[in-house]
DNA sequence: TTGTTGCGCAACCTCTGGTTGCTCGTCATT
DNA sequence: AATGACGAGCAACCAGAGGTTGCGCAACAA
């Protein structure tokens, strides 16, 4: 279970950055920092970790470096999210069903 | 957007702990630590943060303290997971659809 | 009573998210 | 061509979180 992807999207600032990149198509450290409550340097560090796990790719154009979402990798991350959610959901359902069965048995047997 | 829940389930050790508690019904810091690659004290700290956000509740019995999942709160966490996943998934679909439309137009117009 | 077991507290280490301050390349303006 | 402004990258530093070891204390068992 690739934990790098999880920890990459575990950070709230990075999740917002992904949202911004999805909305705008692409962005630089400076443009992203303008819409975030952190400095450009912090954003740059986050971009570095997103880049390292492949969630984002950067192309340099002149003095600017534009980053863009890697859709395949983000899809993989979404799949992991859904997998964990589904697993827990299934367990919760099973527990609830069991509890109800016990409840019914108690009512029946007095 | 309650970020506390997210950061609580963002940690991989805590996710495993939740799995273990769901599987076993309940557990103590010691019993959980036996199935985890970290010490009892580390587990105790994690239980404290899970307790603080309400994902888990503890009852003291003698010298032991048994923790148990709060199902309603975990359901809420699962909902947040699914929400983020669904949001990203929707955007990815939209982007893909758009890309395909452009592709088709390019093929058509030559 | 005397061990043993489980917990909690405190000190410490390391990594990560964040900051400030600087330098350097690129662009633009004159 | 020179100068200034802008964007990026690097380094040092700080605070908080995950982790460890070490200790003391209450509760159980012999």
CSV table of C-alpha atoms (C1' of nucleotides) in Angstrom, one decimal:
chain,number,residue,atom,x,y,z
A,1,UNK,CA,0.0,0.0,0.0
A,2,UNK,CA,1.8,3.1,-1.3
A,3,UNK,CA,1.8,5.3,1.7
A,4,UNK,CA,3.6,8.1,-0.1
A,5,UNK,CA,0.6,9.1,-2.1
A,6,UNK,CA,-1.5,9.1,1.1
A,7,UNK,CA,0.8,11.3,3.1
A,8,UNK,CA,1.1,13.6,0.1
A,9,UNK,CA,-2.6,14.3,0.0
A,10,UNK,CA,-2.9,14.1,3.8
A,11,UNK,CA,-1.7,17.7,4.2
A,12,UNK,CA,-4.6,20.2,4.0
A,13,UNK,CA,-2.4,22.9,2.2
A,14,UNK,CA,-1.5,20.4,-0.4
A,15,UNK,CA,-5.1,19.3,-0.9
A,16,UNK,CA,-6.0,22.9,-1.5
A,17,UNK,CA,-3.1,23.3,-3.9
A,18,UNK,CA,-4.4,20.3,-5.9
A,19,UNK,CA,-7.9,21.9,-5.9
A,20,UNK,CA,-6.4,25.1,-7.3
A,21,UNK,CA,-4.3,23.4,-9.9
A,22,UNK,CA,-7.4,21.4,-11.0
A,23,UNK,CA,-9.4,24.6,-11.2
A,24,UNK,CA,-6.8,26.7,-13.0
A,25,UNK,CA,-5.2,24.1,-15.2
A,26,UNK,CA,-1.7,25.1,-14.0
A,27,UNK,CA,0.1,27.4,-11.6
A,28,UNK,CA,3.4,28.6,-10.2
A,29,UNK,CA,4.6,28.8,-6.6
A,30,UNK,CA,3.9,32.5,-6.7
A,31,UNK,CA,0.4,32.3,-8.1
A,32,UNK,CA,-0.6,29.5,-5.8
A,33,UNK,CA,0.8,31.3,-2.8
A,34,UNK,CA,-1.4,34.3,-3.6
A,35,UNK,CA,-4.5,32.2,-2.9
A,36,UNK,CA,-3.1,30.4,0.2
A,37,UNK,CA,-2.3,31.6,3.7
A,38,UNK,CA,1.3,30.5,3.5
A,39,UNK,CA,4.4,32.0,1.8
A,40,UNK,CA,5.8,31.2,-1.6
A,41,UNK,CA,8.6,29.1,-0.1
A,42,UNK,CA,6.2,26.9,1.8
A,43,UNK,CA,4.2,26.4,-1.5
A,44,UNK,CA,7.5,25.6,-3.3
A,45,UNK,CA,8.3,22.9,-0.7
A,46,UNK,CA,4.8,21.4,-1.1
A,47,UNK,CA,5.2,21.4,-4.9
A,48,UNK,CA,8.5,19.5,-4.4
A,49,UNK,CA,6.8,16.7,-2.5
A,50,UNK,CA,3.9,16.6,-4.9
A,51,UNK,CA,6.4,16.4,-7.7
A,52,UNK,CA,8.4,13.6,-5.9
A,53,UNK,CA,5.3,11.4,-5.7
A,54,UNK,CA,4.3,12.2,-9.3
A,55,UNK,CA,1.1,14.0,-8.5
A,56,UNK,CA,2.3,17.1,-10.3
A,57,UNK,CA,4.8,17.9,-13.1
A,58,UNK,CA,6.6,21.2,-13.7
A,59,UNK,CA,7.8,22.9,-16.8
A,60,UNK,CA,10.1,25.8,-16.8
A,61,UNK,CA,9.3,28.7,-19.1
A,62,UNK,CA,11.7,31.6,-18.8
A,63,UNK,CA,12.0,32.6,-15.2
A,64,UNK,CA,8.7,30.9,-14.3
A,65,UNK,CA,8.0,27.3,-13.4
A,66,UNK,CA,4.5,26.1,-14.2
A,67,UNK,CA,3.1,23.1,-12.4
A,68,UNK,CA,0.3,20.9,-13.6
A,69,UNK,CA,-1.6,17.9,-12.2
A,70,UNK,CA,-0.7,14.5,-13.4
A,71,UNK,CA,-4.2,13.1,-13.9
A,72,UNK,CA,-3.3,9.4,-13.9
A,73,UNK,CA,-1.5,9.7,-10.6
A,74,UNK,CA,-4.3,11.7,-9.0
A,75,UNK,CA,-6.7,9.1,-10.2
A,76,UNK,CA,-4.6,6.5,-8.4
A,77,UNK,CA,-4.7,8.6,-5.2
A,78,UNK,CA,-8.5,8.9,-5.5
A,79,UNK,CA,-8.7,5.2,-5.8
A,80,UNK,CA,-6.8,4.7,-2.6
A,81,UNK,CA,-9.0,7.2,-0.8
A,82,UNK,CA,-12.1,5.4,-2.0
A,83,UNK,CA,-10.6,2.0,-1.1
A,84,UNK,CA,-10.1,3.0,2.6
A,85,UNK,CA,-13.5,4.7,2.7
A,86,UNK,CA,-15.2,1.7,1.3
A,87,UNK,CA,-13.4,-0.7,3.7
A,88,UNK,CA,-14.4,1.3,6.8
A,89,UNK,CA,-17.8,1.8,5.5
A,90,UNK,CA,-18.2,-1.9,5.0
A,91,UNK,CA,-17.1,-2.7,8.5
A,92,UNK,CA,-19.4,-0.1,10.0
A,93,UNK,CA,-22.3,-1.6,8.1
A,94,UNK,CA,-21.4,-5.0,9.3
A,95,UNK,CA,-21.2,-3.8,12.9
A,96,UNK,CA,-24.5,-2.0,12.7
A,97,UNK,CA,-26.2,-5.0,11.2
A,98,UNK,CA,-24.9,-7.2,13.9
A,99,UNK,CA,-26.0,-4.8,16.6
A,100,UNK,CA,-29.5,-4.7,15.2
A,101,UNK,CA,-29.6,-8.5,15.1
A,102,UNK,CA,-28.7,-8.6,18.7
A,103,UNK,CA,-31.3,-6.0,19.5
A,104,UNK,CA,-34.0,-7.9,17.8
A,105,UNK,CA,-33.0,-11.1,19.6
A,106,UNK,CA,-33.1,-9.4,22.9
A,107,UNK,CA,-36.6,-8.0,22.2
A,108,UNK,CA,-37.7,-11.4,21.1
A,109,UNK,CA,-36.3,-13.4,24.0
A,110,UNK,CA,-37.3,-10.8,26.5
B,1,UNK,CA,-14.5,21.8,6.5
B,2,UNK,CA,-13.4,20.1,9.8
B,3,UNK,CA,-9.7,19.6,9.2
B,4,UNK,CA,-9.2,17.9,12.5
B,5,UNK,CA,-10.9,14.7,11.4
B,6,UNK,CA,-8.8,14.6,8.2
B,7,UNK,CA,-5.5,15.1,9.9
B,8,UNK,CA,-6.5,12.4,12.5
B,9,UNK,CA,-7.0,9.8,9.8
B,10,UNK,CA,-4.1,11.2,7.7
B,11,UNK,CA,-1.5,9.4,9.8
B,12,UNK,CA,-0.9,5.8,8.5
B,13,UNK,CA,-0.3,4.4,12.0
B,14,UNK,CA,-3.6,5.8,13.2
B,15,UNK,CA,-5.4,4.4,10.1
B,16,UNK,CA,-4.0,0.9,11.0
B,17,UNK,CA,-5.1,1.4,14.6
B,18,UNK,CA,-8.6,2.2,13.4
B,19,UNK,CA,-8.5,-1.0,11.3
B,20,UNK,CA,-7.4,-3.0,14.3
B,21,UNK,CA,-10.1,-1.5,16.6
B,22,UNK,CA,-12.8,-2.2,14.0
B,23,UNK,CA,-11.6,-5.7,13.6
B,24,UNK,CA,-11.2,-6.5,17.3
B,25,UNK,CA,-14.1,-4.4,18.7
B,26,UNK,CA,-11.8,-2.7,21.2
B,27,UNK,CA,-8.2,-2.6,22.4
B,28,UNK,CA,-5.7,-1.1,24.8
B,29,UNK,CA,-2.5,0.8,24.1
B,30,UNK,CA,-0.6,-2.4,24.9
B,31,UNK,CA,-2.6,-4.8,22.8
B,32,UNK,CA,-2.5,-2.4,19.8
B,33,UNK,CA,1.2,-1.8,20.2
B,34,UNK,CA,1.8,-5.6,19.9
B,35,UNK,CA,0.4,-5.5,16.4
B,36,UNK,CA,2.2,-2.3,15.3
B,37,UNK,CA,5.8,-1.4,14.6
B,38,UNK,CA,5.8,1.3,17.3
B,39,UNK,CA,6.0,1.4,21.0
B,40,UNK,CA,3.1,1.5,23.5
B,41,UNK,CA,3.8,5.2,24.2
B,42,UNK,CA,3.5,6.1,20.6
B,43,UNK,CA,0.2,4.3,20.4
B,44,UNK,CA,-1.0,6.0,23.5
B,45,UNK,CA,-0.3,9.4,21.9
B,46,UNK,CA,-2.2,8.4,18.8
B,47,UNK,CA,-5.1,7.2,21.0
B,48,UNK,CA,-5.1,10.6,22.7
B,49,UNK,CA,-5.5,12.5,19.4
B,50,UNK,CA,-8.1,10.0,18.1
B,51,UNK,CA,-9.9,10.6,21.4
B,52,UNK,CA,-9.6,14.4,21.1
B,53,UNK,CA,-11.4,14.4,17.7
B,54,UNK,CA,-14.0,11.9,19.0
B,55,UNK,CA,-13.1,9.0,16.7
B,56,UNK,CA,-12.5,6.8,19.7
B,57,UNK,CA,-13.8,6.6,23.3
B,58,UNK,CA,-11.9,5.0,26.3
B,59,UNK,CA,-13.3,3.3,29.4
B,60,UNK,CA,-11.0,2.4,32.3
B,61,UNK,CA,-11.4,-1.0,33.8
B,62,UNK,CA,-9.0,-1.7,36.6
B,63,UNK,CA,-5.6,-0.9,35.5
B,64,UNK,CA,-6.5,-1.3,31.8
B,65,UNK,CA,-8.0,1.4,29.5
B,66,UNK,CA,-10.0,0.0,26.7
B,67,UNK,CA,-10.6,2.1,23.6
B,68,UNK,CA,-13.4,1.6,21.1
B,69,UNK,CA,-14.4,3.2,17.8
B,70,UNK,CA,-17.1,5.9,17.8
B,71,UNK,CA,-19.0,4.7,14.8
B,72,UNK,CA,-20.9,7.9,14.1
B,73,UNK,CA,-17.7,9.9,14.1
B,74,UNK,CA,-15.9,7.4,11.9
B,75,UNK,CA,-18.9,7.6,9.5
B,76,UNK,CA,-18.4,11.3,9.4
B,77,UNK,CA,-14.8,10.9,8.5
B,78,UNK,CA,-15.6,8.4,5.8
B,79,UNK,CA,-18.0,10.9,4.4
B,80,UNK,CA,-15.3,13.5,4.2
B,81,UNK,CA,-13.0,11.1,2.5
B,82,UNK,CA,-15.6,10.2,-0.1
B,83,UNK,CA,-16.5,13.9,-0.6
B,84,UNK,CA,-12.9,14.8,-1.5
B,85,UNK,CA,-12.5,11.7,-3.7
B,86,UNK,CA,-15.7,12.4,-5.5
B,87,UNK,CA,-14.8,16.1,-6.0
B,88,UNK,CA,-11.4,15.2,-7.6
B,89,UNK,CA,-12.9,12.4,-9.6
B,90,UNK,CA,-15.6,14.7,-11.0
B,91,UNK,CA,-12.9,17.3,-12.0
B,92,UNK,CA,-10.8,14.6,-13.6
B,93,UNK,CA,-13.7,13.3,-15.6
B,94,UNK,CA,-14.6,16.8,-16.8
B,95,UNK,CA,-11.0,17.4,-17.9
B,96,UNK,CA,-10.9,14.0,-19.7
B,97,UNK,CA,-14.2,14.7,-21.4
B,98,UNK,CA,-12.9,18.1,-22.5
B,99,UNK,CA,-9.6,16.7,-23.8
B,100,UNK,CA,-11.5,14.1,-25.8
B,101,UNK,CA,-13.8,16.7,-27.3
B,102,UNK,CA,-10.8,18.7,-28.4
B,103,UNK,CA,-9.2,15.6,-29.9
B,104,UNK,CA,-12.3,14.8,-31.9
B,105,UNK,CA,-12.5,18.4,-33.1
B,106,UNK,CA,-8.9,18.3,-34.2
B,107,UNK,CA,-9.4,15.0,-36.1
B,108,UNK,CA,-12.5,16.4,-37.7
B,109,UNK,CA,-11.1,19.8,-38.8
B,110,UNK,CA,-7.8,18.3,-39.8
C,1,DT,C1',4.3,-9.1,50.9
C,2,DT,C1',6.4,-9.2,46.7
C,3,DG,C1',6.6,-9.4,41.9
C,4,DT,C1',4.5,-8.4,37.6
C,5,DT,C1',1.6,-5.9,34.5
C,6,DG,C1',-0.5,-1.8,32.4
C,7,DC,C1',-0.6,3.0,32.4
C,8,DG,C1',0.9,7.9,32.5
C,9,DC,C1',4.5,11.4,32.6
C,10,DA,C1',8.8,13.7,31.2
C,11,DA,C1',12.9,14.3,28.5
C,12,DC,C1',14.8,13.9,24.3
C,13,DC,C1',15.5,13.1,19.0
C,14,DT,C1',14.2,13.8,14.3
C,15,DC,C1',11.4,15.2,10.5
C,16,DT,C1',8.2,18.3,8.5
C,17,DG,C1',5.6,22.5,7.7
C,18,DG,C1',6.5,27.2,8.1
C,19,DT,C1',9.1,31.5,8.3
C,20,DT,C1',12.8,35.2,7.0
C,21,DG,C1',16.7,36.6,4.4
C,22,DC,C1',19.6,36.3,0.6
C,23,DT,C1',21.4,35.4,-4.2
C,24,DC,C1',20.8,34.7,-9.1
C,25,DG,C1',18.7,34.5,-13.6
C,26,DT,C1',15.2,36.6,-16.6
C,27,DC,C1',12.4,40.2,-18.3
C,28,DA,C1',11.3,45.1,-19.2
C,29,DT,C1',12.0,49.9,-19.4
C,30,DT,C1',14.7,53.7,-20.4
D,1,DA,C1',23.4,48.8,-22.7
D,2,DA,C1',22.1,49.7,-17.9
D,3,DT,C1',19.1,49.4,-14.3
D,4,DG,C1',15.4,47.9,-11.8
D,5,DA,C1',11.8,44.6,-10.8
D,6,DC,C1',10.1,40.0,-10.6
D,7,DG,C1',10.2,34.9,-10.0
D,8,DA,C1',12.7,31.0,-8.4
D,9,DG,C1',16.0,28.6,-5.5
D,10,DC,C1',18.9,28.0,-1.4
D,11,DA,C1',20.1,28.2,3.6
D,12,DA,C1',19.2,29.0,8.3
D,13,DC,C1',16.1,28.9,11.7
D,14,DC,C1',11.7,27.8,14.7
D,15,DA,C1',7.6,25.1,16.3
D,16,DG,C1',5.0,21.1,16.4
D,17,DA,C1',4.3,16.1,15.8
D,18,DG,C1',5.7,11.2,15.7
D,19,DG,C1',8.8,8.4,17.9
D,20,DT,C1',11.9,6.7,21.5
D,21,DT,C1',13.8,5.6,26.4
D,22,DG,C1',13.3,5.8,31.2
D,23,DC,C1',10.9,6.3,35.2
D,24,DG,C1',7.2,6.1,38.8
D,25,DC,C1',2.7,4.5,40.3
D,26,DA,C1',-1.6,1.9,40.8
D,27,DA,C1',-3.7,-2.6,40.3
D,28,DC,C1',-3.6,-7.4,40.1
D,29,DA,C1',-1.6,-12.2,41.3
D,30,DA,C1',1.6,-15.2,43.8
